[in-house]
Amino acid sequence: MIVRAAAAGIPAALVLGLACTRVSDHQRFELADEPLTITASVPSGGAVDVPTTTAVDLCFSNLVDPRSILVTDAQTSSGQSAFDSELSLQLLPWTGPGGEALTQPTAPWCDGSVLSVVPKAELSPSLLYRVRVVPRARGWGGEILDTTTPGWVVEGDRRRYTVEFTTTATPATVDPPPPSVGIVHFDELFTDGRVFDPRRAICSCHRDPDDLAYRLLDLDDRDTAWAQLALETRARDTGFPMISQRRASESFLVHKLLRDHDGEALQDVLGDPMPPDEPLPYADYVDVATWIQNGAQR
């Protein structure tokens, strides 16, 4: 479902939010016409020789509402033993499978959101493991999760999406080095070729004193831009603050940058997405998302 803002009766500053954007002249309330599905897992079901430090990534067909995911929605087990895991959601992936850092990102490996199940401790070698996920996730536009596709297993009166895999016979000998995490500091977003580089036209209206967008987000002054983005705590259109440190999927800035599969603004985002004319290049999205995920540091 797409919800667009009507120009009538809405203050311009509220409608425009933060972007080089235009006010829509209509309001749409379309029902989601396709269900949400899990299209792939990494590792795939039945995989062998899986590293003992693996995470399990589930790729969804569309964007997932982060509010629909609970920390108890997944379980990792082997035989009768269960193991603690952490869950994280990438609204649109900003890493490769397994959290692999992207050095030259051109397109996401998954067209929708990615739910990662990360065991809190290294797995044992040469064992069969099973990751099970409850069908709680829903799409950003209200799409219902389809539990009739391959991978769903009936357990009594319940269904669970199940991924079974066997770990390699060789345990990890040393702790893996931390991956390069991408953008860490705000000022990096202004460097050569990055999204806020003053020489790029992509955000030029935020540097034009005669443009309303400039008054909403001043990218001509880094200190002002920092305050308007990182220090603003009020809830925005989608119910989330502009920046949620280390939770890029729960940050309105990310919601404003993304589009649905029809190229429209995400549900509840007033006005057009940013930038309004063409989708944001994927590499720029990765920069912004990794900066937020790394703590949105100055």
Coordinates of C-alpha atoms in Angstrom, one line a residue:
M1 CA 0.0 0.0 0.0
I2 CA 1.3 3.5 -0.9
V3 CA 0.3 6.5 1.0
R4 CA 1.1 9.8 -0.6
A5 CA 0.6 13.3 0.9
A6 CA -2.1 15.7 -0.4
A7 CA -1.0 19.2 -0.7
A8 CA -4.2 20.7 0.7
G9 CA -4.2 21.3 4.4
I10 CA -0.7 20.1 5.1
P11 CA 2.0 22.6 6.1
A12 CA 4.7 22.8 3.4
A13 CA 7.5 22.1 5.9
L14 CA 5.8 19.0 7.2
V15 CA 5.1 17.6 3.7
L16 CA 8.6 18.3 2.3
G17 CA 10.3 16.8 5.3
L18 CA 13.9 16.9 4.4
A19 CA 14.5 16.4 0.7
C20 CA 14.8 17.9 -2.7
T21 CA 11.2 16.9 -3.1
R22 CA 7.8 17.9 -4.4
V23 CA 4.4 17.8 -2.8
S24 CA 2.2 15.1 -4.3
D25 CA -1.2 16.3 -5.5
H26 CA -3.1 13.1 -4.6
Q27 CA -3.4 10.6 -1.9
R28 CA -3.3 6.8 -2.6
F29 CA -4.5 4.0 -0.4
E30 CA -3.8 0.9 -2.4
L31 CA -4.0 -2.5 -0.9
A32 CA -0.9 -4.7 -1.2
D33 CA -1.6 -7.0 -4.1
E34 CA 1.2 -9.4 -3.5
P35 CA 2.2 -11.4 -0.4
L36 CA 5.5 -11.1 1.3
T37 CA 7.7 -14.2 0.7
I38 CA 11.1 -15.5 1.7
T39 CA 12.9 -16.0 -1.6
A40 CA 16.3 -17.3 -0.5
S41 CA 18.5 -18.1 2.4
V42 CA 22.3 -18.0 2.8
P43 CA 23.5 -20.6 3.5
S44 CA 20.8 -22.5 1.5
G45 CA 18.9 -25.4 3.0
G46 CA 21.0 -28.6 3.0
A47 CA 24.3 -26.8 2.6
V48 CA 27.4 -28.6 3.9
D49 CA 30.9 -27.4 5.0
V50 CA 29.3 -24.2 6.3
P51 CA 31.8 -22.1 8.4
T52 CA 31.3 -22.4 12.1
T53 CA 31.1 -18.6 12.3
T54 CA 28.2 -18.4 9.9
A55 CA 25.1 -16.3 10.1
V56 CA 21.9 -17.2 8.4
D57 CA 20.5 -14.5 6.1
L58 CA 16.9 -14.7 4.9
C59 CA 16.0 -12.6 1.8
F60 CA 12.5 -11.3 1.5
S61 CA 10.7 -10.4 -1.7
N62 CA 9.9 -6.9 -0.4
L63 CA 10.7 -4.4 2.3
V64 CA 9.8 -5.6 5.8
D65 CA 8.4 -3.4 8.6
P66 CA 11.1 -3.5 11.3
R67 CA 8.4 -3.2 14.0
S68 CA 7.1 -6.6 13.0
I69 CA 10.3 -8.4 14.0
L70 CA 10.9 -9.6 17.6
V71 CA 14.2 -10.8 19.1
T72 CA 12.5 -14.1 19.9
D73 CA 11.4 -14.8 16.3
A74 CA 14.3 -17.2 15.4
Q75 CA 15.9 -20.2 17.1
T76 CA 19.2 -21.9 16.3
S77 CA 19.4 -25.6 17.4
S78 CA 21.3 -28.8 16.9
G79 CA 19.5 -32.0 18.1
Q80 CA 17.8 -31.1 21.4
S81 CA 20.2 -28.2 22.2
A82 CA 19.2 -24.6 21.5
F83 CA 21.6 -21.7 21.1
D84 CA 21.2 -18.0 21.7
S85 CA 21.1 -15.9 18.5
E86 CA 20.8 -12.2 17.7
L87 CA 18.5 -10.9 15.0
S88 CA 19.0 -7.9 12.8
L89 CA 17.1 -6.5 9.8
Q90 CA 18.5 -4.6 6.9
L91 CA 15.6 -2.8 5.3
L92 CA 17.5 -3.0 2.0
P93 CA 20.8 -4.8 2.4
W94 CA 23.8 -2.5 2.8
T95 CA 26.2 -5.5 3.1
G96 CA 26.6 -8.7 1.2
P97 CA 25.5 -12.1 2.5
G98 CA 26.9 -12.9 5.9
G99 CA 27.6 -9.2 6.6
E100 CA 30.3 -9.0 3.9
A101 CA 31.4 -5.4 3.4
L102 CA 30.7 -4.0 -0.1
T103 CA 33.7 -2.2 -1.6
Q104 CA 32.1 -1.3 -4.9
P105 CA 28.4 -1.7 -4.4
T106 CA 26.3 -1.6 -7.6
A107 CA 23.1 -3.4 -6.7
P108 CA 21.7 -5.2 -3.6
W109 CA 22.0 -9.0 -3.5
C110 CA 18.4 -9.2 -2.3
D111 CA 15.6 -7.1 -3.7
G112 CA 13.8 -6.8 -0.4
S113 CA 14.8 -6.8 3.3
V114 CA 17.3 -9.2 4.8
L115 CA 16.8 -10.8 8.2
S116 CA 20.0 -12.1 9.7
V117 CA 20.2 -14.8 12.5
V118 CA 23.6 -14.6 14.1
P119 CA 24.5 -17.2 16.7
K120 CA 26.1 -15.6 19.8
A121 CA 28.8 -18.2 20.0
E122 CA 30.8 -20.1 17.4
L123 CA 29.1 -23.3 16.2
S124 CA 30.7 -26.7 16.7
P125 CA 32.2 -28.4 13.7
S126 CA 30.6 -31.3 11.7
L127 CA 27.1 -30.9 13.2
L128 CA 23.7 -30.5 11.7
Y129 CA 22.1 -27.2 12.7
R130 CA 18.6 -25.9 12.2
V131 CA 17.5 -22.3 12.2
R132 CA 13.7 -21.8 12.5
V133 CA 11.8 -18.5 12.1
V134 CA 8.2 -17.8 13.1
P135 CA 5.9 -16.2 10.5
R136 CA 5.6 -12.8 12.2
A137 CA 7.2 -10.5 9.6
R138 CA 5.0 -8.3 7.5
G139 CA 5.8 -6.1 4.6
W140 CA 6.3 -2.3 4.9
G141 CA 3.0 -1.9 3.0
G142 CA 1.2 -4.4 5.2
E143 CA 1.9 -7.4 3.0
I144 CA 1.1 -10.7 4.7
L145 CA 3.9 -13.3 4.9
D146 CA 3.1 -16.3 2.6
T147 CA 3.9 -19.6 4.5
T148 CA 3.1 -21.9 1.6
T149 CA 6.3 -21.4 -0.3
P150 CA 9.3 -23.8 -0.1
G151 CA 11.1 -23.8 3.2
W152 CA 8.1 -23.6 5.5
V153 CA 7.7 -26.7 7.7
V154 CA 4.6 -27.7 9.6
E155 CA 5.2 -28.4 13.3
G156 CA 2.0 -29.5 14.9
D157 CA -0.4 -26.6 14.4
R158 CA 2.5 -24.2 13.7
R159 CA 4.7 -23.3 10.7
R160 CA 8.3 -22.4 10.8
Y161 CA 10.7 -21.3 8.1
T162 CA 13.5 -23.8 8.5
V163 CA 17.1 -23.8 7.2
E164 CA 19.2 -26.9 7.9
F165 CA 22.9 -26.9 7.3
T166 CA 26.0 -28.9 8.3
T167 CA 29.1 -27.1 9.6
T168 CA 32.6 -27.8 8.3
A169 CA 34.8 -30.3 10.1
T170 CA 37.4 -27.5 10.7
P171 CA 36.6 -24.9 13.4
A172 CA 37.8 -21.4 13.0
T173 CA 41.4 -21.2 14.2
V174 CA 41.4 -17.5 14.9
D175 CA 38.9 -14.8 15.3
P176 CA 38.0 -13.5 11.9
P177 CA 39.1 -9.9 11.3
P178 CA 36.3 -7.3 11.6
P179 CA 35.1 -6.4 8.1
S180 CA 35.6 -3.0 6.6
V181 CA 32.4 -1.3 7.7
G182 CA 32.1 1.5 5.3
I183 CA 31.3 5.1 6.3
V184 CA 32.0 5.8 9.9
H185 CA 32.1 9.6 10.3
F186 CA 29.6 12.2 9.0
D187 CA 32.3 14.3 7.3
E188 CA 33.1 11.3 5.0
L189 CA 29.7 11.7 3.3
F190 CA 31.0 15.1 2.0
T191 CA 34.2 13.7 0.4
D192 CA 34.9 13.2 -3.3
G193 CA 32.1 11.3 -5.0
R194 CA 30.1 10.7 -1.9
V195 CA 26.4 11.5 -1.6
F196 CA 26.9 15.0 0.0
D197 CA 29.9 16.0 -2.2
P198 CA 29.3 19.7 -3.0
R199 CA 30.3 19.1 -6.6
R200 CA 27.5 16.6 -7.2
A201 CA 24.1 17.9 -8.3
I202 CA 22.2 15.2 -6.5
C203 CA 21.5 17.4 -3.4
S204 CA 22.0 20.8 -5.0
C205 CA 18.7 22.2 -3.8
H206 CA 19.9 21.8 -0.2
R207 CA 22.7 24.3 -1.1
D208 CA 20.5 26.9 -2.7
P209 CA 19.4 29.6 -0.3
D210 CA 16.3 30.4 -2.4
D211 CA 15.0 26.8 -2.2
L212 CA 12.7 25.7 0.6
A213 CA 14.7 22.4 0.8
Y214 CA 17.7 24.5 1.9
R215 CA 15.8 25.8 5.0
L216 CA 14.8 22.3 5.9
L217 CA 18.3 20.7 5.4
D218 CA 21.3 22.9 4.9
L219 CA 24.1 20.9 3.3
D220 CA 26.1 24.0 2.7
D221 CA 27.2 24.0 6.3
R222 CA 28.3 20.7 7.8
D223 CA 27.6 21.7 11.4
T224 CA 24.1 22.8 10.5
A225 CA 23.5 19.6 8.5
W226 CA 24.8 17.5 11.4
A227 CA 22.4 19.2 13.8
Q228 CA 19.4 18.8 11.5
L229 CA 20.1 15.1 10.8
A230 CA 21.8 13.5 13.8
L231 CA 20.6 15.7 16.7
E232 CA 16.9 15.8 15.7
T233 CA 15.0 13.4 17.9
R234 CA 11.3 13.9 17.2
A235 CA 9.4 11.2 15.4
R236 CA 8.9 11.7 11.7
D237 CA 6.4 10.6 9.1
T238 CA 7.0 6.9 9.6
G239 CA 7.1 7.1 13.4
F240 CA 10.9 6.9 13.6
P241 CA 13.4 9.7 14.3
M242 CA 15.6 11.0 11.5
I243 CA 18.5 8.9 12.8
S244 CA 18.4 5.9 15.0
Q245 CA 22.0 5.2 16.0
R246 CA 23.1 1.7 14.9
R247 CA 19.6 1.0 13.6
A248 CA 19.6 2.2 10.0
S249 CA 16.4 0.3 9.2
E250 CA 14.6 2.4 11.9
S251 CA 15.9 5.8 10.6
F252 CA 13.6 8.1 8.7
L253 CA 16.5 9.3 6.6
V254 CA 16.8 5.8 5.2
H255 CA 13.0 5.6 4.7
K256 CA 13.1 8.9 2.7
L257 CA 15.9 7.6 0.5
L258 CA 14.2 4.3 -0.5
R259 CA 11.4 3.6 -3.0
D260 CA 9.0 0.8 -3.2
H261 CA 9.0 -1.6 -6.2
D262 CA 6.9 0.8 -8.2
G263 CA 9.4 3.6 -7.7
E264 CA 7.2 5.5 -5.3
A265 CA 7.9 6.8 -1.8
L266 CA 7.5 4.3 0.9
Q267 CA 4.2 4.1 2.7
D268 CA 3.7 6.9 5.3
V269 CA 6.6 9.0 3.8
L270 CA 5.0 12.4 2.9
G271 CA 6.0 13.8 -0.5
D272 CA 8.4 12.3 -3.0
P273 CA 11.4 10.2 -2.0
M274 CA 14.8 11.8 -2.1
P275 CA 16.0 12.5 -4.7
P276 CA 12.7 13.1 -6.4
D277 CA 13.6 12.5 -10.1
E278 CA 15.7 9.4 -10.1
P279 CA 16.3 6.7 -7.5
L280 CA 19.3 7.3 -5.2
P281 CA 22.3 5.3 -6.5
Y282 CA 22.8 2.2 -4.5
A283 CA 26.4 3.1 -3.5
D284 CA 25.1 6.3 -1.9
Y285 CA 22.4 4.3 0.0
V286 CA 25.1 2.0 1.3
D287 CA 27.2 4.9 2.5
V288 CA 24.3 6.5 4.4
A289 CA 23.1 3.2 5.9
T290 CA 26.6 2.1 7.0
W291 CA 27.2 5.5 8.6
I292 CA 24.1 5.2 10.7
Q293 CA 24.7 1.5 11.5
N294 CA 28.2 2.4 12.7
G295 CA 26.8 4.8 15.2
A296 CA 26.2 8.0 13.1
Q297 CA 29.4 9.5 14.4
R298 CA 30.4 13.1 13.8

